[in-house]
PDB file of C-alpha atoms and ligand atoms in Angstrom:
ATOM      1  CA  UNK A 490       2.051  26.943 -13.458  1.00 54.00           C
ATOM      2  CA  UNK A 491       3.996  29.495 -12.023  1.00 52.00           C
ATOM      3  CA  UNK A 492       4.916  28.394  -8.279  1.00 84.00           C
ATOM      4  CA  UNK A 493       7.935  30.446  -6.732  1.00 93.00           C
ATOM      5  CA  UNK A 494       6.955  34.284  -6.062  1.00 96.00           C
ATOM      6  CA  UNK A 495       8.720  36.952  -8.331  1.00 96.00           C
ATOM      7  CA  UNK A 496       9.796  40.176  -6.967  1.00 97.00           C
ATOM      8  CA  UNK A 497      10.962  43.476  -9.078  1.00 97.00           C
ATOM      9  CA  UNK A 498      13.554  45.685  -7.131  1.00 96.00           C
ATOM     10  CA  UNK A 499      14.021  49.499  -8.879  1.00 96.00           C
ATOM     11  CA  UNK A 500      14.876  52.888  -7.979  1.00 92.00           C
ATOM     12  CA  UNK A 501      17.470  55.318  -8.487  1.00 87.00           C
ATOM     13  CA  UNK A 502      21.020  53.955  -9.162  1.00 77.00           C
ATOM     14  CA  UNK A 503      22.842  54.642  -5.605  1.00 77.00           C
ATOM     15  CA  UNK A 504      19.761  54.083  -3.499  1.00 79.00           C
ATOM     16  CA  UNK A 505      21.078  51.382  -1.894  1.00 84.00           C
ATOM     17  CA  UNK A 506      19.243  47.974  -4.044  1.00 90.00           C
ATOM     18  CA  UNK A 507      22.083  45.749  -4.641  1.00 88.00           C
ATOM     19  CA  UNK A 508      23.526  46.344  -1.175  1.00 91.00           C
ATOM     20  CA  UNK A 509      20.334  45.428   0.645  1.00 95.00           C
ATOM     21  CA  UNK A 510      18.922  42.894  -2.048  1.00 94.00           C
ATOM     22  CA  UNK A 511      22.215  40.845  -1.987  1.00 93.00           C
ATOM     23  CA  UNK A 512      22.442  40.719   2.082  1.00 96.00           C
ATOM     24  CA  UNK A 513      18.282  39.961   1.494  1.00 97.00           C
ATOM     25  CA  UNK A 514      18.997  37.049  -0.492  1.00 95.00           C
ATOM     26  CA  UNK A 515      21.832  35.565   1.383  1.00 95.00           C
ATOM     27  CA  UNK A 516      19.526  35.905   4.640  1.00 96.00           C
ATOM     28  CA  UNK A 517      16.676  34.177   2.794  1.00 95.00           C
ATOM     29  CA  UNK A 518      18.344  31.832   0.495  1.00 94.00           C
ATOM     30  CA  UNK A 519      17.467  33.215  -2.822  1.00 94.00           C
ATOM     31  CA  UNK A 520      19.455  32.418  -5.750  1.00 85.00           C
ATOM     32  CA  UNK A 521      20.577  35.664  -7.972  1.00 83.00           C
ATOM     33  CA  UNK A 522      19.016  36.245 -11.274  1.00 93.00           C
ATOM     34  CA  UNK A 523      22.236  37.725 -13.374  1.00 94.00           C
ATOM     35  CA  UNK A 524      21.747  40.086 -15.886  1.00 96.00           C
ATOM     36  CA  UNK A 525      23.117  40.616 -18.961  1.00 98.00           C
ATOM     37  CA  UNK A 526      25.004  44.257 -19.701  1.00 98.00           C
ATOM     38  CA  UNK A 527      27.008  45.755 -22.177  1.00 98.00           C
ATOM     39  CA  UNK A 528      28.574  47.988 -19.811  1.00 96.00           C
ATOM     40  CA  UNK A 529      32.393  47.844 -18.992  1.00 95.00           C
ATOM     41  CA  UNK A 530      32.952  45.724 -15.605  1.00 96.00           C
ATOM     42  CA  UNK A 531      33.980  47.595 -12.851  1.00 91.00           C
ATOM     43  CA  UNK A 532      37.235  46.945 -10.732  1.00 90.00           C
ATOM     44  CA  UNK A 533      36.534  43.735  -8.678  1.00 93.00           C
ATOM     45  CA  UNK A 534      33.316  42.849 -10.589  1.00 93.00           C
ATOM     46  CA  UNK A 535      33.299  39.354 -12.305  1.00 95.00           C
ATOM     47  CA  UNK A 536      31.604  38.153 -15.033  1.00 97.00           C
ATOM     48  CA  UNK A 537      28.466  35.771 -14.792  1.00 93.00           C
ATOM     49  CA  UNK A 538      28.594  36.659 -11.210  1.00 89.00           C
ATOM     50  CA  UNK A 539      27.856  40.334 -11.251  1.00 90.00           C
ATOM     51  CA  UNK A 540      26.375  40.613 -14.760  1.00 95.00           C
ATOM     52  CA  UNK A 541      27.151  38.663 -17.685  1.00 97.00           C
ATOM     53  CA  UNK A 542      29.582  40.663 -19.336  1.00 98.00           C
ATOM     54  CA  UNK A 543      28.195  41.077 -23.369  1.00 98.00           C
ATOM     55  CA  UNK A 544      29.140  42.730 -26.787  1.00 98.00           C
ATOM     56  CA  UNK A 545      26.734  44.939 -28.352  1.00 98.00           C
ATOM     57  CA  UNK A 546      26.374  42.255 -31.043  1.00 98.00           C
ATOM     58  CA  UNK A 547      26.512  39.303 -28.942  1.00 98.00           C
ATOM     59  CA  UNK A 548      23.682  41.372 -26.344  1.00 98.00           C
ATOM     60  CA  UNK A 549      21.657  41.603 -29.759  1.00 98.00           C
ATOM     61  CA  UNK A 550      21.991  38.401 -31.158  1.00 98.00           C
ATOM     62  CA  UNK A 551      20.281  37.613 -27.756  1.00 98.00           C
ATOM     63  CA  UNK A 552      17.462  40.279 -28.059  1.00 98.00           C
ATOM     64  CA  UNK A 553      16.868  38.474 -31.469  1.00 98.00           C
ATOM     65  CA  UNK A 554      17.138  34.738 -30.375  1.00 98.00           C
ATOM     66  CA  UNK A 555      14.295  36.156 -28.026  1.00 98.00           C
ATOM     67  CA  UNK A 556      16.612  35.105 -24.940  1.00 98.00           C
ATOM     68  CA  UNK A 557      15.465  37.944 -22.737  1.00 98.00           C
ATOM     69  CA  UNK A 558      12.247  38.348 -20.604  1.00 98.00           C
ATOM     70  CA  UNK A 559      12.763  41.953 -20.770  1.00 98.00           C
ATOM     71  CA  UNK A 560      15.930  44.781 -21.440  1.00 98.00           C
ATOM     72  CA  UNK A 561      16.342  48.261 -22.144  1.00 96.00           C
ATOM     73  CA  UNK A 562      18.955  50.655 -22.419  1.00 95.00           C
ATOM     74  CA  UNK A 563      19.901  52.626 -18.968  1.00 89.00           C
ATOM     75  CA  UNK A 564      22.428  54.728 -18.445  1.00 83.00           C
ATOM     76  CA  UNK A 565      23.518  54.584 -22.365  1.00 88.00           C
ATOM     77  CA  UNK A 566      24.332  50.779 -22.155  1.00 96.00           C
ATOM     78  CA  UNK A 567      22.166  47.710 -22.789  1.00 98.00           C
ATOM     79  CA  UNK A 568      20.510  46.001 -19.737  1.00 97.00           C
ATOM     80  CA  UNK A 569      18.558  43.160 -19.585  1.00 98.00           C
ATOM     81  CA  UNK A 570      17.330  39.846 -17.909  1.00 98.00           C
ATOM     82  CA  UNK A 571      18.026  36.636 -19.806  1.00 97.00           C
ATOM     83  CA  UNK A 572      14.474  34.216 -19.464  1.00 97.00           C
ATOM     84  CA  UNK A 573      17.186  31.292 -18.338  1.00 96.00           C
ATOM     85  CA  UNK A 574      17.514  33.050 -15.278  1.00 95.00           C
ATOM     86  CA  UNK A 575      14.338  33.529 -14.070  1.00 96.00           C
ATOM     87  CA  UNK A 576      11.711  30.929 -15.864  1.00 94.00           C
ATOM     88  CA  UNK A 577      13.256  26.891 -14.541  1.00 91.00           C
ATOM     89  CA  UNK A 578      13.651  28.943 -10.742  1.00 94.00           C
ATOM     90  CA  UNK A 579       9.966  29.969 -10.423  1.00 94.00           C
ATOM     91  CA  UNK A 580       8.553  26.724 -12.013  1.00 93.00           C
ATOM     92  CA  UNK A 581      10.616  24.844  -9.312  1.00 93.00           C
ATOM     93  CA  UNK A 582       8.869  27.353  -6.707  1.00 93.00           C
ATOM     94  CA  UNK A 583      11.993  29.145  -6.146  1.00 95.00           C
ATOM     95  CA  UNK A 584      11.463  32.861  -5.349  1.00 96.00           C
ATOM     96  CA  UNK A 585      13.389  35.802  -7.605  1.00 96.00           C
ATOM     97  CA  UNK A 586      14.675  38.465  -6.826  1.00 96.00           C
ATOM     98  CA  UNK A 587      14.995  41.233  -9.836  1.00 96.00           C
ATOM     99  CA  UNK A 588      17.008  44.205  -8.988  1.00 94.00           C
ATOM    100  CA  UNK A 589      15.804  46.084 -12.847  1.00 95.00           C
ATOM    101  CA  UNK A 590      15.348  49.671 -14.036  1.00 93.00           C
ATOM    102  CA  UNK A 591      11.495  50.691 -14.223  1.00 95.00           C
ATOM    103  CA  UNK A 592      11.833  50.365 -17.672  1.00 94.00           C
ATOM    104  CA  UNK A 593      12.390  46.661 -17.090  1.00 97.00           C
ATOM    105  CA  UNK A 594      10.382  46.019 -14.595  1.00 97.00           C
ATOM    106  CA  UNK A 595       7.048  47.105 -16.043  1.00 97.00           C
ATOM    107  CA  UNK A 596       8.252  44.848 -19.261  1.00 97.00           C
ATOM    108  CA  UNK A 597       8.002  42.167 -16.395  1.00 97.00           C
ATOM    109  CA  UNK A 598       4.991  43.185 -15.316  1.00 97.00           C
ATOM    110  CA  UNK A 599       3.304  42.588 -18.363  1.00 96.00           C
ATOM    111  CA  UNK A 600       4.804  38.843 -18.398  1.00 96.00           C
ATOM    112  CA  UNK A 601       3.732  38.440 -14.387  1.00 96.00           C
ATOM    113  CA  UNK A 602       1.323  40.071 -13.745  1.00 96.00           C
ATOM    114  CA  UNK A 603       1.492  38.781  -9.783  1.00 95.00           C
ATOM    115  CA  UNK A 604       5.050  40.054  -9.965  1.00 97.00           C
ATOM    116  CA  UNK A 605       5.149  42.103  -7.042  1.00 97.00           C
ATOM    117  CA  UNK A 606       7.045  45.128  -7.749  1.00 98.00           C
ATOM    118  CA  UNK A 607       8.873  47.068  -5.322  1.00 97.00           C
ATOM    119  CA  UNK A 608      10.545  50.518  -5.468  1.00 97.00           C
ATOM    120  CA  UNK A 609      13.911  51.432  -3.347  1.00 94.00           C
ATOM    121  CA  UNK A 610      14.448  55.487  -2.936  1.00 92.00           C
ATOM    122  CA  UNK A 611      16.906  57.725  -0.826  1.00 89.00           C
ATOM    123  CA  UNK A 612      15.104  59.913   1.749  1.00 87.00           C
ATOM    124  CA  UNK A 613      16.090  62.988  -0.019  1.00 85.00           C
ATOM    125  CA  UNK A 614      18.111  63.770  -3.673  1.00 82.00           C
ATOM    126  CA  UNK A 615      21.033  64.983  -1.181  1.00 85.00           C
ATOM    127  CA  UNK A 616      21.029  61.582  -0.344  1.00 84.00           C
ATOM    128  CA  UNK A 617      21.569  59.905  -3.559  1.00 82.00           C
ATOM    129  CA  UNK A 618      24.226  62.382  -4.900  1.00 85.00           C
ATOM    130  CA  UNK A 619      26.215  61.754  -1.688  1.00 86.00           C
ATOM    131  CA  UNK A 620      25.765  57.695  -2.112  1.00 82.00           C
ATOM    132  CA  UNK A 621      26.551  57.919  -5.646  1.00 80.00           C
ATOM    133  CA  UNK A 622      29.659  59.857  -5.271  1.00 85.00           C
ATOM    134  CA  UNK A 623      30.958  57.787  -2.257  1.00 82.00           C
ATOM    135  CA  UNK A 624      30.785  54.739  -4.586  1.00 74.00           C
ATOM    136  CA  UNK A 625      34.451  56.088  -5.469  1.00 75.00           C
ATOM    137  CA  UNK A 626      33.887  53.740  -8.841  1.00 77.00           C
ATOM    138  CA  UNK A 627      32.136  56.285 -11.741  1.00 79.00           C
ATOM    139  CA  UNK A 628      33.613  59.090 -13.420  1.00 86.00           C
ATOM    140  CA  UNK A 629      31.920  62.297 -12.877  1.00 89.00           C
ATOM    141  CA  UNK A 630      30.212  62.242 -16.108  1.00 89.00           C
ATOM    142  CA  UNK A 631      28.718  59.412 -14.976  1.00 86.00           C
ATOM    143  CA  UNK A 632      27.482  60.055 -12.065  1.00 87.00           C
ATOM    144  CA  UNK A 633      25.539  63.565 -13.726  1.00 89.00           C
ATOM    145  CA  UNK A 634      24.374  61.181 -16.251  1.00 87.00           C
ATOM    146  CA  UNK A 635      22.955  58.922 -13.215  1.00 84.00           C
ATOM    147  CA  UNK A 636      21.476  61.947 -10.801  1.00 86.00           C
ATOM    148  CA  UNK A 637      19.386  63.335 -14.390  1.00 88.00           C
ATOM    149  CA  UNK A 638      18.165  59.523 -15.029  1.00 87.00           C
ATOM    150  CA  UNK A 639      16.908  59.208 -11.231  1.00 87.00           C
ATOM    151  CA  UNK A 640      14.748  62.021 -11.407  1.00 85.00           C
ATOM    152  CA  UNK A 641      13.007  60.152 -14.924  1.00 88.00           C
ATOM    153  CA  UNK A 642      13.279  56.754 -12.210  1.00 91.00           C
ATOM    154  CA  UNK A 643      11.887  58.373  -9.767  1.00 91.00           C
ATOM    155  CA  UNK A 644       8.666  59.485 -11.694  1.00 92.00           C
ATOM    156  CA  UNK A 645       7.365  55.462 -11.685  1.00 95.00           C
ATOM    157  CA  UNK A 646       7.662  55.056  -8.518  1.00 95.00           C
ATOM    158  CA  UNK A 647       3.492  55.103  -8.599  1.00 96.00           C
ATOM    159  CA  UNK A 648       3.220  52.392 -10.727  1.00 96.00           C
ATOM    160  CA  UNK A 649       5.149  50.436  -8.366  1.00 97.00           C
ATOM    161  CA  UNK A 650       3.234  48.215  -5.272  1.00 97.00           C
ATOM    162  CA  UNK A 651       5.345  49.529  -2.409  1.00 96.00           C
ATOM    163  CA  UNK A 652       7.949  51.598  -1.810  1.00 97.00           C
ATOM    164  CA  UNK A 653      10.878  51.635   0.635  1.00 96.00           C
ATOM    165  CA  UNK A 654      13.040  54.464   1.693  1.00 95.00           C
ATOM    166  CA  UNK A 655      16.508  53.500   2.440  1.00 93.00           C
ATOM    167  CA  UNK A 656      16.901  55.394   5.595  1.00 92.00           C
ATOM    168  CA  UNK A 657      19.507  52.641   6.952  1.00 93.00           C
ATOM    169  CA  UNK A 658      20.613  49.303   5.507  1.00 94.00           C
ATOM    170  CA  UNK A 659      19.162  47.031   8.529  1.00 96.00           C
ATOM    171  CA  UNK A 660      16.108  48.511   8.561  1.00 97.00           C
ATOM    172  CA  UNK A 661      15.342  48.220   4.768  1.00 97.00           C
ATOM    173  CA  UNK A 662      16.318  45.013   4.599  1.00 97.00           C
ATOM    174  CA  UNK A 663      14.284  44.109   7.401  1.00 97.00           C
ATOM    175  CA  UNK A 664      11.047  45.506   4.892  1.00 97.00           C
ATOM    176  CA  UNK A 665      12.355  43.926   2.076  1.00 97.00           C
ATOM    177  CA  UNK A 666      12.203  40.702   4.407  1.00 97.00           C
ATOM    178  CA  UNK A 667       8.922  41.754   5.665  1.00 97.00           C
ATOM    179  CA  UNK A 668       7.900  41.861   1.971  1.00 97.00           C
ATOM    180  CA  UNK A 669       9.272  38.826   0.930  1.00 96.00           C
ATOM    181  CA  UNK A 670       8.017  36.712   3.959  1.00 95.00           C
ATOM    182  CA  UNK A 671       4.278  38.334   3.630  1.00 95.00           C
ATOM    183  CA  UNK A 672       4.123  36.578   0.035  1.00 92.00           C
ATOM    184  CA  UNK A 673       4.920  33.205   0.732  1.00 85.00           C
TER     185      UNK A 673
HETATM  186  P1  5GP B 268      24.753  49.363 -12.609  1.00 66.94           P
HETATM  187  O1  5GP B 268      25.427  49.795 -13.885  1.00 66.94           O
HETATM  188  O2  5GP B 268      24.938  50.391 -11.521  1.00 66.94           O
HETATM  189  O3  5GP B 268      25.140  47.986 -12.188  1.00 66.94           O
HETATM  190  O4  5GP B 268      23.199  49.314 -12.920  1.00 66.94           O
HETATM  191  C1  5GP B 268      22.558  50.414 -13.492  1.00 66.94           C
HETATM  192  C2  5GP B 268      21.066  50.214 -13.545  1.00 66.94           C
HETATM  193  O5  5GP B 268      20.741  49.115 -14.394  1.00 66.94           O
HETATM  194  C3  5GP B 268      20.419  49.903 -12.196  1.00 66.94           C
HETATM  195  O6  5GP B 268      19.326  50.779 -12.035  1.00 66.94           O
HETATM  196  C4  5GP B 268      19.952  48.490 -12.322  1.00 66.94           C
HETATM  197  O7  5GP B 268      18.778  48.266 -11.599  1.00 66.94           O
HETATM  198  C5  5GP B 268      19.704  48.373 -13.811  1.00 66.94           C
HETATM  199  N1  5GP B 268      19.753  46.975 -14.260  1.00 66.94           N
HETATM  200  C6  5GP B 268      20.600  46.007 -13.854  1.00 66.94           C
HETATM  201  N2  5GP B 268      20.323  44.849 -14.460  1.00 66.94           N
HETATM  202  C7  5GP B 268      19.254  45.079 -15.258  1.00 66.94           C
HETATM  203  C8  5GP B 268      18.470  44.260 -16.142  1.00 66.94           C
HETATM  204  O8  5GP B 268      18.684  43.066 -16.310  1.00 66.94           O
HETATM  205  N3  5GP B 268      17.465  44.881 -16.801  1.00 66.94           N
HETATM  206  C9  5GP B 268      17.170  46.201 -16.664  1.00 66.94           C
HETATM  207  N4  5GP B 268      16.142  46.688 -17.338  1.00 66.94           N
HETATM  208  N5  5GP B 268      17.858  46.989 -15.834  1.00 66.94           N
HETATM  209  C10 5GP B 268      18.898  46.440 -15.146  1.00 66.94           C
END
């Protein structure tokens, strides 16, 4: 029986999730789920802290051991959440945090179904171009390849159970604590 509570974080890259998710799980406690990428690292990011670090053969090996509760490809890499992360936490009754493309999290979805799944945005797409090119860390081909993909993002956000619009950092984090709290 599944006891902790499972949340799904998604929304445009550069609306703010991993800030505000990891200050939300440092405030609450909650473990992080790594994922698993095939993307390079970037400077100052460590592997099997901020993702584990994979080969495109080792990341498929995985898909084919069936190691993964869900991936997809997002951004032209693989992406994906490895069921050792996620599966021992909630039978324990620890909650888990997700921060997934939509792609992923409606995979989850259909594992969880009282996943509850909720969507981070900018206020406006000025917004999000402006975060994302403040990030100082993507090439500029990158960064048009992440403004196209946030408009497809941004298209799920119905399917999602609430949404919150990063208008600051405190204040979303306070929602996502609001969330969080409401569920337990
Ligand atoms: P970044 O490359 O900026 O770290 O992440 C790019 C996108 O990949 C983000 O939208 C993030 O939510 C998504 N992502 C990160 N980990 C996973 C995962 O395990 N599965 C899926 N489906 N998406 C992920």
């Amino acid at each position: 029986m599944v006891k902790g509570e499972l949340f799904i974080v998604s929304g445009p890259s550069g609306a703010g999730k991993s800030t505000i998710c990891r200050i939300v799980r440092k405030q609450l406690g909650i473990n992080l789920a790594t994922s698993a990428t095939t993307r390079e690292p970037r400077e100052g990011e460590l592997n099997g802290r901020d993702y584990y670090f994979l080969g495109v053969e080792e990341f498929k090996e995985k898909i084919q051991n069936k190691e993964f509760l869900e991936y997809a490809t997002v951004h032209t890499n693989y992406y994906g959440t490895l069921k050792s992360e996620v599966e021992a936490r909630l039978a324990t009754g620890e909650n888990v945090i997700l921060e997934i493309d939509v792609q992923g999290g409606l995979q989850v979805k259909d594992v969880y179904p009282e996943a509850h799944l909720v969507f981070f945005r900018t206020p406006t797409s000025e917004d999000l171009e402006r975060r994302l090119r403040g990030r100082k860390t993507d090439s500029e081909e990158t960064i048009q390849l992440r403004l196209k993909n946030s408009l497809e993002e941004l298209k799920y956000e119905d399917k999602y159970d609430i949404t919150i619009t990063n208008h600051t950092v405190e204040k979303s984090c306070e929602e996502l604590v609001k969330i969080i709290n409401s569920k337990n």
